[in-house]
Coordinates of C-alpha atoms in Angstrom, one line a residue:
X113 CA 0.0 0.0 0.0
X114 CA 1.4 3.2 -0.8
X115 CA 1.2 6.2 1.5
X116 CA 0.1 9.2 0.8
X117 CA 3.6 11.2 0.9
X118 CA 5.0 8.0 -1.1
X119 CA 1.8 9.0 -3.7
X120 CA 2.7 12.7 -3.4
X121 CA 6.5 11.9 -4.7
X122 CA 5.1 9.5 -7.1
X123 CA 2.7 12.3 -8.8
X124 CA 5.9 14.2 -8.6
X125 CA 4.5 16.8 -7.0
X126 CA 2.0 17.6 -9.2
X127 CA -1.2 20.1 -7.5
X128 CA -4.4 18.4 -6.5
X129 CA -6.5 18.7 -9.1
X130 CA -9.3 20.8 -7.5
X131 CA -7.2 23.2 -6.6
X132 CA -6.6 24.2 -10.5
X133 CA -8.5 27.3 -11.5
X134 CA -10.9 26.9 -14.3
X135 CA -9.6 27.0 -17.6
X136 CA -10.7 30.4 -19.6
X137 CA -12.1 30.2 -23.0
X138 CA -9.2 31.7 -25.2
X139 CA -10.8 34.8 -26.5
X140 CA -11.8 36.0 -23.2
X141 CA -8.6 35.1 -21.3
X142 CA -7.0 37.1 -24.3
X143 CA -9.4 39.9 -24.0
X144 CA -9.1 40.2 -19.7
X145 CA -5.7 40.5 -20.3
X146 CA -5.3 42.9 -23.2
X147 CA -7.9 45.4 -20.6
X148 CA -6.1 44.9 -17.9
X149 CA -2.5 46.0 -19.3
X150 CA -4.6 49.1 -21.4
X151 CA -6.3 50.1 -18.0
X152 CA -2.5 50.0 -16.0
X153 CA -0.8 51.7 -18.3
X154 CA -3.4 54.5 -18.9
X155 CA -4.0 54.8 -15.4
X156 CA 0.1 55.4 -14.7
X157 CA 0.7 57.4 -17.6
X158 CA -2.4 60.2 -16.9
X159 CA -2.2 59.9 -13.2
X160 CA 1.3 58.7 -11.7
X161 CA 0.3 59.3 -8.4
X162 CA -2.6 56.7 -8.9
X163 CA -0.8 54.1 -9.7
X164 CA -1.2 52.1 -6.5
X165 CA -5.0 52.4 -6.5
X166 CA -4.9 51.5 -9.9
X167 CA -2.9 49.0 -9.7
X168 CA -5.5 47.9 -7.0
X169 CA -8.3 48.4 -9.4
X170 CA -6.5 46.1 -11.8
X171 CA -6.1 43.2 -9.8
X172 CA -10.2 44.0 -8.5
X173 CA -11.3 43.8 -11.9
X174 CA -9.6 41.0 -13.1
X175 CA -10.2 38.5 -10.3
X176 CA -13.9 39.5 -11.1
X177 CA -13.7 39.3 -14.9
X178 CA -12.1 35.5 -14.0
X179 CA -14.8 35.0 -12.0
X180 CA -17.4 35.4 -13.9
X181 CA -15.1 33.6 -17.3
X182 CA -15.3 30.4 -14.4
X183 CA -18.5 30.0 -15.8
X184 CA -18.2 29.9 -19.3
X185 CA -17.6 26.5 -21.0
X186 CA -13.6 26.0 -21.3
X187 CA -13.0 25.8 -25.2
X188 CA -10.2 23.8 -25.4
X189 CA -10.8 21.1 -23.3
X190 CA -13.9 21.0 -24.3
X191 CA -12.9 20.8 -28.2
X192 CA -10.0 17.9 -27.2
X193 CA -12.8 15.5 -25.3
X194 CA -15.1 16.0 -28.4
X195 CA -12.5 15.0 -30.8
X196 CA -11.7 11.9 -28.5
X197 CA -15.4 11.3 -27.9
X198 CA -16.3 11.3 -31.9
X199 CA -13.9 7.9 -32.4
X200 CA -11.5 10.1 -34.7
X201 CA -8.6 10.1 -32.3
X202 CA -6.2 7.9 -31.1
X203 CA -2.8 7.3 -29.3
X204 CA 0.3 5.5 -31.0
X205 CA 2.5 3.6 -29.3
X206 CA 6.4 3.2 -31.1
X207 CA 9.5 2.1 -30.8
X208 CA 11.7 -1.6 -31.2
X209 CA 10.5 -5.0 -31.0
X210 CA 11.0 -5.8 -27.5
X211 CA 10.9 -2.3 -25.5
X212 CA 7.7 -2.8 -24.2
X213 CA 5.0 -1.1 -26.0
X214 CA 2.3 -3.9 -25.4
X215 CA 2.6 -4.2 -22.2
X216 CA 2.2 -0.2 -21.3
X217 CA -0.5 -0.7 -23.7
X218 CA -2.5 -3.7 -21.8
X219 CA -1.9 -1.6 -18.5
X220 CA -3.2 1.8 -19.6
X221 CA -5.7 0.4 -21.4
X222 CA -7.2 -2.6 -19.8
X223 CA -6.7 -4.9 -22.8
X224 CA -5.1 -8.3 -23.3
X225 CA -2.9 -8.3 -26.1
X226 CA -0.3 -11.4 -26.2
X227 CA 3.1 -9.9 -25.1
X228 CA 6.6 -11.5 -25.4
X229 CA 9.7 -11.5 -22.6
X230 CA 12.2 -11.4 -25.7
X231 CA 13.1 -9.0 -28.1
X232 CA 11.2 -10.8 -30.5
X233 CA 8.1 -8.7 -30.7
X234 CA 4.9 -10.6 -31.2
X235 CA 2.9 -7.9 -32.8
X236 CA 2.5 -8.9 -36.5
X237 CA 0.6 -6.4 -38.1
X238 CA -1.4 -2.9 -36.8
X239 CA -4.3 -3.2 -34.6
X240 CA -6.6 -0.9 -33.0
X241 CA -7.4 -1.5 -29.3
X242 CA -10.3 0.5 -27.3
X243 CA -9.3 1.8 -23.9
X244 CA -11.7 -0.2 -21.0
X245 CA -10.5 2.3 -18.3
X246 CA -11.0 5.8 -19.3
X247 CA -14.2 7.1 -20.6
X248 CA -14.2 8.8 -23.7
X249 CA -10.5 8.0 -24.3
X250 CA -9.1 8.0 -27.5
X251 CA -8.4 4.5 -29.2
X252 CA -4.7 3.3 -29.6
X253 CA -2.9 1.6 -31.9
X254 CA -0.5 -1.1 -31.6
X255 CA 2.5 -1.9 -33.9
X256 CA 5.0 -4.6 -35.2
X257 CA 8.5 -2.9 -33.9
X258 CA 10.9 -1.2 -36.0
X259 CA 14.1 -2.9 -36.5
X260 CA 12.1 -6.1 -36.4
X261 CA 13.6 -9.5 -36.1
X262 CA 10.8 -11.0 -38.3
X263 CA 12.2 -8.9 -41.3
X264 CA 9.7 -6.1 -41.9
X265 CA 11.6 -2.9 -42.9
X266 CA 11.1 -0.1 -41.2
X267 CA 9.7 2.0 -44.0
X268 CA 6.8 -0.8 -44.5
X269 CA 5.8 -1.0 -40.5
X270 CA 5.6 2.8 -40.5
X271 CA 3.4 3.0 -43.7
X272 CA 1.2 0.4 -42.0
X273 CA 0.5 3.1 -39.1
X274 CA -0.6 5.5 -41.6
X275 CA -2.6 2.9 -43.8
X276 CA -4.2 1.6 -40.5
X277 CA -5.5 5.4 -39.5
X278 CA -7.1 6.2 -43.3
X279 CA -8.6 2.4 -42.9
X280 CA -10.3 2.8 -39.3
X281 CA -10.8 7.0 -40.8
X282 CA -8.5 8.7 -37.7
X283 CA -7.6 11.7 -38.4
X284 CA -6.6 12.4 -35.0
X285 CA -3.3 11.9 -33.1
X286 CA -3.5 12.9 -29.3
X287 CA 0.1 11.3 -28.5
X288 CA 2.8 9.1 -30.0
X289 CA 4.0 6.8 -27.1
X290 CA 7.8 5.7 -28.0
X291 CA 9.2 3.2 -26.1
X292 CA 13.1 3.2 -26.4
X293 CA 15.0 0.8 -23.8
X294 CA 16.9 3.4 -21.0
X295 CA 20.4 2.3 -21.9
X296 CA 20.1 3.4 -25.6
X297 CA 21.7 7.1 -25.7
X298 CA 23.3 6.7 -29.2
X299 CA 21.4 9.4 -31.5
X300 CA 22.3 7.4 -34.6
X301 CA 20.3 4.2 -33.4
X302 CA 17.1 6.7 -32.7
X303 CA 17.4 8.9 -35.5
X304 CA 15.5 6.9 -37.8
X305 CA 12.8 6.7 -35.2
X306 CA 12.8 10.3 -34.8
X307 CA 12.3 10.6 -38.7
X308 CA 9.1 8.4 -38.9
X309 CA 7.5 9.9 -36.1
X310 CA 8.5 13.5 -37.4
X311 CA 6.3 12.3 -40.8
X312 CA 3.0 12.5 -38.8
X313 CA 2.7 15.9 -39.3
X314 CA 3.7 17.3 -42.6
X315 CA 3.4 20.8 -44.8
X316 CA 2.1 23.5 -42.7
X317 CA 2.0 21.5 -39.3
X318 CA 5.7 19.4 -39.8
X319 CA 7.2 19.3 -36.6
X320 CA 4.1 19.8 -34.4
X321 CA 3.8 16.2 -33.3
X322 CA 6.5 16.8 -30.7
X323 CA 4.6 18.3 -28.3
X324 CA 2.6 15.3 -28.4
X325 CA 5.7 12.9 -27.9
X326 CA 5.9 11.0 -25.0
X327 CA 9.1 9.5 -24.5
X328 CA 9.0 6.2 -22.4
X329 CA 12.3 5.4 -21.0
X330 CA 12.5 1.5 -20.1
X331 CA 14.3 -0.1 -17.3
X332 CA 16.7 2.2 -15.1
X333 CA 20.2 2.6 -16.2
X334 CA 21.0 6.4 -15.1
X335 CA 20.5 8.6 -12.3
X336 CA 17.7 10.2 -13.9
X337 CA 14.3 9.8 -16.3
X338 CA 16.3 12.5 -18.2
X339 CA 19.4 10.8 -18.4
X340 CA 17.6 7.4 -19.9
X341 CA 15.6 9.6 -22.6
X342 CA 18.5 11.5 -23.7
X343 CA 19.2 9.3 -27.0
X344 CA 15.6 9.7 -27.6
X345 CA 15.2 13.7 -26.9
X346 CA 18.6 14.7 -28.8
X347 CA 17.6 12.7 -31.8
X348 CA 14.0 14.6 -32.0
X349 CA 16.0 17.7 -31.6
X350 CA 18.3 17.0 -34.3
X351 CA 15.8 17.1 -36.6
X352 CA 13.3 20.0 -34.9
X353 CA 15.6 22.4 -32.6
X354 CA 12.7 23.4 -30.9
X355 CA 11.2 19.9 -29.9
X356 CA 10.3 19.2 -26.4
X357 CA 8.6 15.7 -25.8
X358 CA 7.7 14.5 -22.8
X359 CA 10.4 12.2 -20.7
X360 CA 9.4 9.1 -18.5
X361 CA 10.7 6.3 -17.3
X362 CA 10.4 3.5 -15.1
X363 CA 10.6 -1.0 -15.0
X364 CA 7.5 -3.1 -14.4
X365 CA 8.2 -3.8 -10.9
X366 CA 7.9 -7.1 -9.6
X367 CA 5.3 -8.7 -6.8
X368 CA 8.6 -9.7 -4.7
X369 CA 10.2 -5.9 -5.3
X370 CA 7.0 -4.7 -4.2
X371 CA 6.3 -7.2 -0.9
X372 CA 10.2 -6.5 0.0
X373 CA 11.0 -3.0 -0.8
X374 CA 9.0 0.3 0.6
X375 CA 7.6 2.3 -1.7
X376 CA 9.2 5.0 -1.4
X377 CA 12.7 3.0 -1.9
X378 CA 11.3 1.8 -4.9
X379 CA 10.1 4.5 -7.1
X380 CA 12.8 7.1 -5.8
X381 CA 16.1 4.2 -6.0
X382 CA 15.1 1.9 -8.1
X383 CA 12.3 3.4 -10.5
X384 CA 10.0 0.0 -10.2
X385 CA 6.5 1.3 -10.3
X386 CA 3.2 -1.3 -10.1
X387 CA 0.8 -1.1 -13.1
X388 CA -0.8 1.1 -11.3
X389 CA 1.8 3.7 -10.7
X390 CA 2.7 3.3 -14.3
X391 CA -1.5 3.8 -15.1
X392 CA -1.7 6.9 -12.8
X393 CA 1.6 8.4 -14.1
X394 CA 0.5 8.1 -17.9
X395 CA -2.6 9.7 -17.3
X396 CA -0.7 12.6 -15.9
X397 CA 1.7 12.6 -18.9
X398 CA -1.9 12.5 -21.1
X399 CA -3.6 15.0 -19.4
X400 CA -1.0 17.8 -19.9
X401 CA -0.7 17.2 -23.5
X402 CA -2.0 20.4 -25.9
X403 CA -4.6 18.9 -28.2
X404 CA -4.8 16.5 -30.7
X405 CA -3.2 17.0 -34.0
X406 CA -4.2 16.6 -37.1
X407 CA -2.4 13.6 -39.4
X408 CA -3.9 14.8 -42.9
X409 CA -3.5 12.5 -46.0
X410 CA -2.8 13.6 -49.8
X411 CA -3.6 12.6 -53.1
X412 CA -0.5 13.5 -55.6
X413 CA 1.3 11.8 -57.7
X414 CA 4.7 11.1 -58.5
X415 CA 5.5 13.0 -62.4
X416 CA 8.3 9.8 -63.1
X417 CA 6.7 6.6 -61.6
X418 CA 2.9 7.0 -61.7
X419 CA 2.3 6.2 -57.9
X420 CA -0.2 8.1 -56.4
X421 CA -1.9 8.8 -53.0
X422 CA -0.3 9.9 -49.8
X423 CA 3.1 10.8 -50.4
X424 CA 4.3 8.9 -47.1
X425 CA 2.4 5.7 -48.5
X426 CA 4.4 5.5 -51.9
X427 CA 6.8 2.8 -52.0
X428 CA 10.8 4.4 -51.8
X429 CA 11.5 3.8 -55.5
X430 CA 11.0 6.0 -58.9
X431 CA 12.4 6.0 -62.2
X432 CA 15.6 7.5 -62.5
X433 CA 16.1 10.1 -65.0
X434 CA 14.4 11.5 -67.6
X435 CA 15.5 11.9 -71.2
X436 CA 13.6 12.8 -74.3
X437 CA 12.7 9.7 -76.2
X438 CA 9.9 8.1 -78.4
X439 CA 7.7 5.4 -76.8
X440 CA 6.4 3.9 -79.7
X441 CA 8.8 1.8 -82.4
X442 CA 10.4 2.6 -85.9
X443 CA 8.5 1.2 -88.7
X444 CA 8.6 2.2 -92.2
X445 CA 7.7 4.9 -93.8
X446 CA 5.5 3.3 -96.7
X447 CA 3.4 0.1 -95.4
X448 CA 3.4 -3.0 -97.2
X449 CA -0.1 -2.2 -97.9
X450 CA 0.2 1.1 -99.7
X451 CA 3.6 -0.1 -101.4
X452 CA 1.7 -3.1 -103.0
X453 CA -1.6 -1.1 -103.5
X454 CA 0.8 1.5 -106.0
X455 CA 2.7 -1.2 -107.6
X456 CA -0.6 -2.7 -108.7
X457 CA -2.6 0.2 -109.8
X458 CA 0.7 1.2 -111.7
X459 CA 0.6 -2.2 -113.6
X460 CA -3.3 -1.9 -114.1
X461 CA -3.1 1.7 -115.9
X462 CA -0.4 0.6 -117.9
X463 CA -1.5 -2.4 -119.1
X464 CA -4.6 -0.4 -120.1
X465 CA -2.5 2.1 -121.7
X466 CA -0.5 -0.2 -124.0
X467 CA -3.7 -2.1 -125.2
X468 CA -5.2 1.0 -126.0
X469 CA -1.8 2.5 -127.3
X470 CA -1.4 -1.0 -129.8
X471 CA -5.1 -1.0 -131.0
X472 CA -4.9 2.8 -132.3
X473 CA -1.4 2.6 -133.4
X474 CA 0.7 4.9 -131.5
X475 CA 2.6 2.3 -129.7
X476 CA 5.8 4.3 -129.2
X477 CA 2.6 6.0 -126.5
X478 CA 3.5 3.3 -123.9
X479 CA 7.3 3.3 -124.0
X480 CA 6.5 6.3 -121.9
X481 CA 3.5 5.9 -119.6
X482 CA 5.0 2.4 -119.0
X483 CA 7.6 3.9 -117.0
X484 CA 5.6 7.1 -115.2
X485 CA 3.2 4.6 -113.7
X486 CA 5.7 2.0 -112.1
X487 CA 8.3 4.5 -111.0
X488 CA 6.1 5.4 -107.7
X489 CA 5.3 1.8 -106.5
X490 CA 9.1 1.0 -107.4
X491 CA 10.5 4.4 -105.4
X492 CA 8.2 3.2 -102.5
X493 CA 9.7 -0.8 -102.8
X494 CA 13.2 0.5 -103.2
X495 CA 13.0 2.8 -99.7
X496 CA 11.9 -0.3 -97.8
X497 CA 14.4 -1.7 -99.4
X498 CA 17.1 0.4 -97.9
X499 CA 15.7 0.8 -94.7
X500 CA 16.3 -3.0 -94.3
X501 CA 19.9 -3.9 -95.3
X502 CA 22.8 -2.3 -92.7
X503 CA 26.1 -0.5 -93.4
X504 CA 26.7 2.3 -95.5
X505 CA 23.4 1.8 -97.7
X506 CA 21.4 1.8 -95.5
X507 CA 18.9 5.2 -95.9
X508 CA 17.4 5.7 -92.4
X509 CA 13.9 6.9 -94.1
X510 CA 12.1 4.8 -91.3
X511 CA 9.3 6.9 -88.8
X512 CA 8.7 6.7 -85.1
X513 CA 5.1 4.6 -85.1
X514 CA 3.7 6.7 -82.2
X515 CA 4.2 10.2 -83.2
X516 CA 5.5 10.0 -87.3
X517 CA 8.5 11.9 -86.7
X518 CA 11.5 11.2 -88.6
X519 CA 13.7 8.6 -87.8
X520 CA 16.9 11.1 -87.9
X521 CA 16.5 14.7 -87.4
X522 CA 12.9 14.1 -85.6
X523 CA 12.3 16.2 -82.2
X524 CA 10.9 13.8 -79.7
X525 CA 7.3 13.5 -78.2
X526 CA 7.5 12.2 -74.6
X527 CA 10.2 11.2 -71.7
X528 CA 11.5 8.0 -70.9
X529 CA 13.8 6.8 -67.7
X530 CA 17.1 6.6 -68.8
X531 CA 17.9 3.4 -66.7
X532 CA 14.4 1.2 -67.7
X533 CA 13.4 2.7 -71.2
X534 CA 9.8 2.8 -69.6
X535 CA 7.9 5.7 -70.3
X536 CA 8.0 8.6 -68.0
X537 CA 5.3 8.2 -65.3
X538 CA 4.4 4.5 -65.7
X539 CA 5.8 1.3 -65.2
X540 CA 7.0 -0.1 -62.3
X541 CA 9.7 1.8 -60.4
X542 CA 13.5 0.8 -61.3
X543 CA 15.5 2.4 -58.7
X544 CA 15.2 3.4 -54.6
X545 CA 15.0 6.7 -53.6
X546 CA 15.7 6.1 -50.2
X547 CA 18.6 3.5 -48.5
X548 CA 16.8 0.6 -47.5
X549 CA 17.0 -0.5 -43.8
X550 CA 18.9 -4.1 -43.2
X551 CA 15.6 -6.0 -43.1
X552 CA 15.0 -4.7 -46.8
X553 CA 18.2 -5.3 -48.1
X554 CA 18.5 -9.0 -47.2
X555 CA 15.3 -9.1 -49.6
X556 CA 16.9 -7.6 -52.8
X557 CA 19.8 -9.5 -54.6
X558 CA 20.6 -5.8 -56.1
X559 CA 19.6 -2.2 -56.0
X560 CA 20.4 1.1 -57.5
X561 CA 20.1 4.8 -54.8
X562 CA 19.6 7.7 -56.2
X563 CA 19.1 10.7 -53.8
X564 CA 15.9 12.0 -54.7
X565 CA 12.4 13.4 -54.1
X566 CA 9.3 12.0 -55.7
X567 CA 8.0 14.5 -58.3
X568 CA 5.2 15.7 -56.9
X569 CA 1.7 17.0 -58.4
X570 CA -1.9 16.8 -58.5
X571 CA -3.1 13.1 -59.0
X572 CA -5.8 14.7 -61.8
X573 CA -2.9 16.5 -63.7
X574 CA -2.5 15.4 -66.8
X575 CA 0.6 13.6 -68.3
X576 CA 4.0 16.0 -69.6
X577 CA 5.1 15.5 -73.4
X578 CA 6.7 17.3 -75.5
X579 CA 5.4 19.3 -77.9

């Protein structure tokens, strides 16, 4: 049993909570305190020898003006528990197979999700679990880890978050819960962590998810909470300066540690906390969080490979670059069909012509038509001709079957990817975009990396060729 100054150092001293003053709607906190700075600075400039009483006046009005605001409804808690109560929000919980994230899961929330005692995370795909404990809570979500043993990259387990919040239509994130073990303080094995998370919010909102980080530290390895989240905290900040997460920490203590050891011994020494410790100290964490933020999805689409949707749901590989090209095939220039078609009309007319030429006489006639009307079937026989055999006889007469440019001197009429030959914009992608993780490596015999962004635009905008 835990005594009440043991709970008091537990809570960390955090106030009782009906000693808090009511929470203001924003305008009119905004408003009291605009008056009040225009009222004591009037009231000193005009009248200097005032400035006590109105100082005194000040303070009068105020307390009243925060009286009677007491009553109004408080905005934004009241706008955070509707977007909880609607089923649009939810809580993510992060980090490495192993750390722990079921298990803080199961004990905030009342549910019974299998969990492992080894690294090997048992998690195999994104679920959504409904919090039995806390009315009107949000929903949270449960994840395979990243740097899985099973194999999964990393890339594919975070795309799964995102797929898994368009699917169940949360658009919501109150907090991302990562769990990172306490003796991890090397920013290079977090800062891939730190980039996925940083992805929740993107455009006009990137970065704003990290007031809504909670970093859970655990196990005990340092002195301080601080000390275990530091790998965590410094790799947030080296991507957003300004990031401030949350930092806790503590180890599932066990029914002997908690028979054996006071309490106070154990939170303050050894950071061992009950479920319910760990419960009442997340719900603090929860509580102080600003509100929810928005995860908003996109539809684009990548200019070189055709994918489209979301950029963060597009698979990390494109075409590589673009060159002027023809998609279609050379074929030549006068069909088989048109060349026979010419040749026989040719012969027809000048069979007619020498019958009629011999039956009146001028015979001498057909000598020349004879040759007028074959010449164009035979120039037309003769160019296919040339465009067949190679070397230096060759004619290169053919045209490009898609546009009926010239085969030489031609300008081109769309892109193709210099590496594939597939047209710009279709086709399936031919290089990565993006260094694969281990796991995704040991599943490609080769791979290409070119440092590059998708080429964003509108998914209804139309195709680029060239004119």
């Amino acid at each position: 049993m835990v005594k009440d100054e043991d709970r008091e150092l537990l809570l960390d001293g955090t106030e009782d909570e009906g000693d808090e003053e009511p929470v203001q709607p924003t305008g009119w906190r905004v408003a009291n305190n605009l008056f009040s700075s225009f009222f004591t600075s009037i009231s000193t400039i005009l009248f200097p020898t005032w400035s006590e009483q109105a100082s005194g006046m000040t303070t009068y009005l105020y307390s009243m003006t925060n009286s009677l605001l007491g009553t109004f409804p408080q905005d934004e808690d009241q706008s955070t528990e509707n977007l909880e109560h609607n089923g649009k929000t939810c809580i993510m919980v992060v980090g490495k197979s192993g750390t722990g994230k079921t298990t803080l899961l199961n004990i905030y929330t009342g549910a019974k999700q299998e969990v492992s005692s080894q690294a090997m995370g048992v998690t195999n795909d994104t679920v959504m679990i409904e919090d039995t404990l806390h009315e009107h809570a949000p929903v949270w979500f449960d994840n395979p880890g990243w740097s899985d043993p099973g194999g999964r990259s990393d890339s594919k387990v975070f795309k799964d978050y995102l797929r898994k919040m368009q699917d169940e239509q949360v658009s919501n994130l109150k907090a991302v819960v990562w769990c990172v073990p306490s003796f991890c303080r090397n920013v290079s094995d977090l800062k891939g962590e730190a980039k996925f998370i940083d992805q929740f919010t993107v455009e006009e909102e990137a970065g704003n998810i990290w007031s809504n980080v909670i970093i859970v530290a655990m196990g005990k390895t340092h002195a301080t909470v601080e000390l275990d989240c530091q790998g965590a905290r410094n790799a947030a900040r080296e991507l957003r300066g300004y990031a401030e997460p949350t930092c806790l920490g503590w180890g599932l203590a066990t029914p002997d540690i908690v028979e054996e050891v006071s309490p106070r011994v154990r939170i303050e020494k050894f950071r061992e906390l009950t479920t319910e410790e760990i419960r009442e100290r997340m719900e603090e964490a929860i509580k102080k969080l600003p509100p929810p933020v928005q995860v908003l999805f996109s539809n684009q689409r990548c200019k070189a490979c055709g994918q489209t949707g979301d950029p963060r749901l597009m698979e990390d590989k494109c075409h590589r670059r673009k060159k002027p090209a023809h998609h279609g095939e050379l074929v030549q220039r006068f069909s088989k069909l048109v060349t026979g078609a010419t040749l026989a009309v040719g012969a027809v007319a000048a069979t007619v012509i020498f019958g009629v030429c011999m039956a009146t006489g001028i015979g001498e006639l057909s000598l020349i038509a004879f040759p007028i009307l074959m010449t164009p079937g035979g120039v037309m026989t003769g160019h296919r001709l040339l465009n067949t055999v190679s070397g230096a006889f060759r004619i290169n007469g053919m045209i490009w079957s898609c546009c009926g440019a010239a085969e030489v001197g031609g300008k081109e009429c769309t892109y193709i990817c210099d590496l594939c030959g597939v047209k710009w914009g279709k086709g399936e992608p031919c290089v990565f975009i993006r260094n694969p993780d281990n796991n995704l490596r040991e599943q490609i015999s080769s791979h290409e990396v070119v440092n590059k962004d998708h080429e964003l635009v509108p998914a209804d905008q139309l195709d680029e060729n060239l004119d």
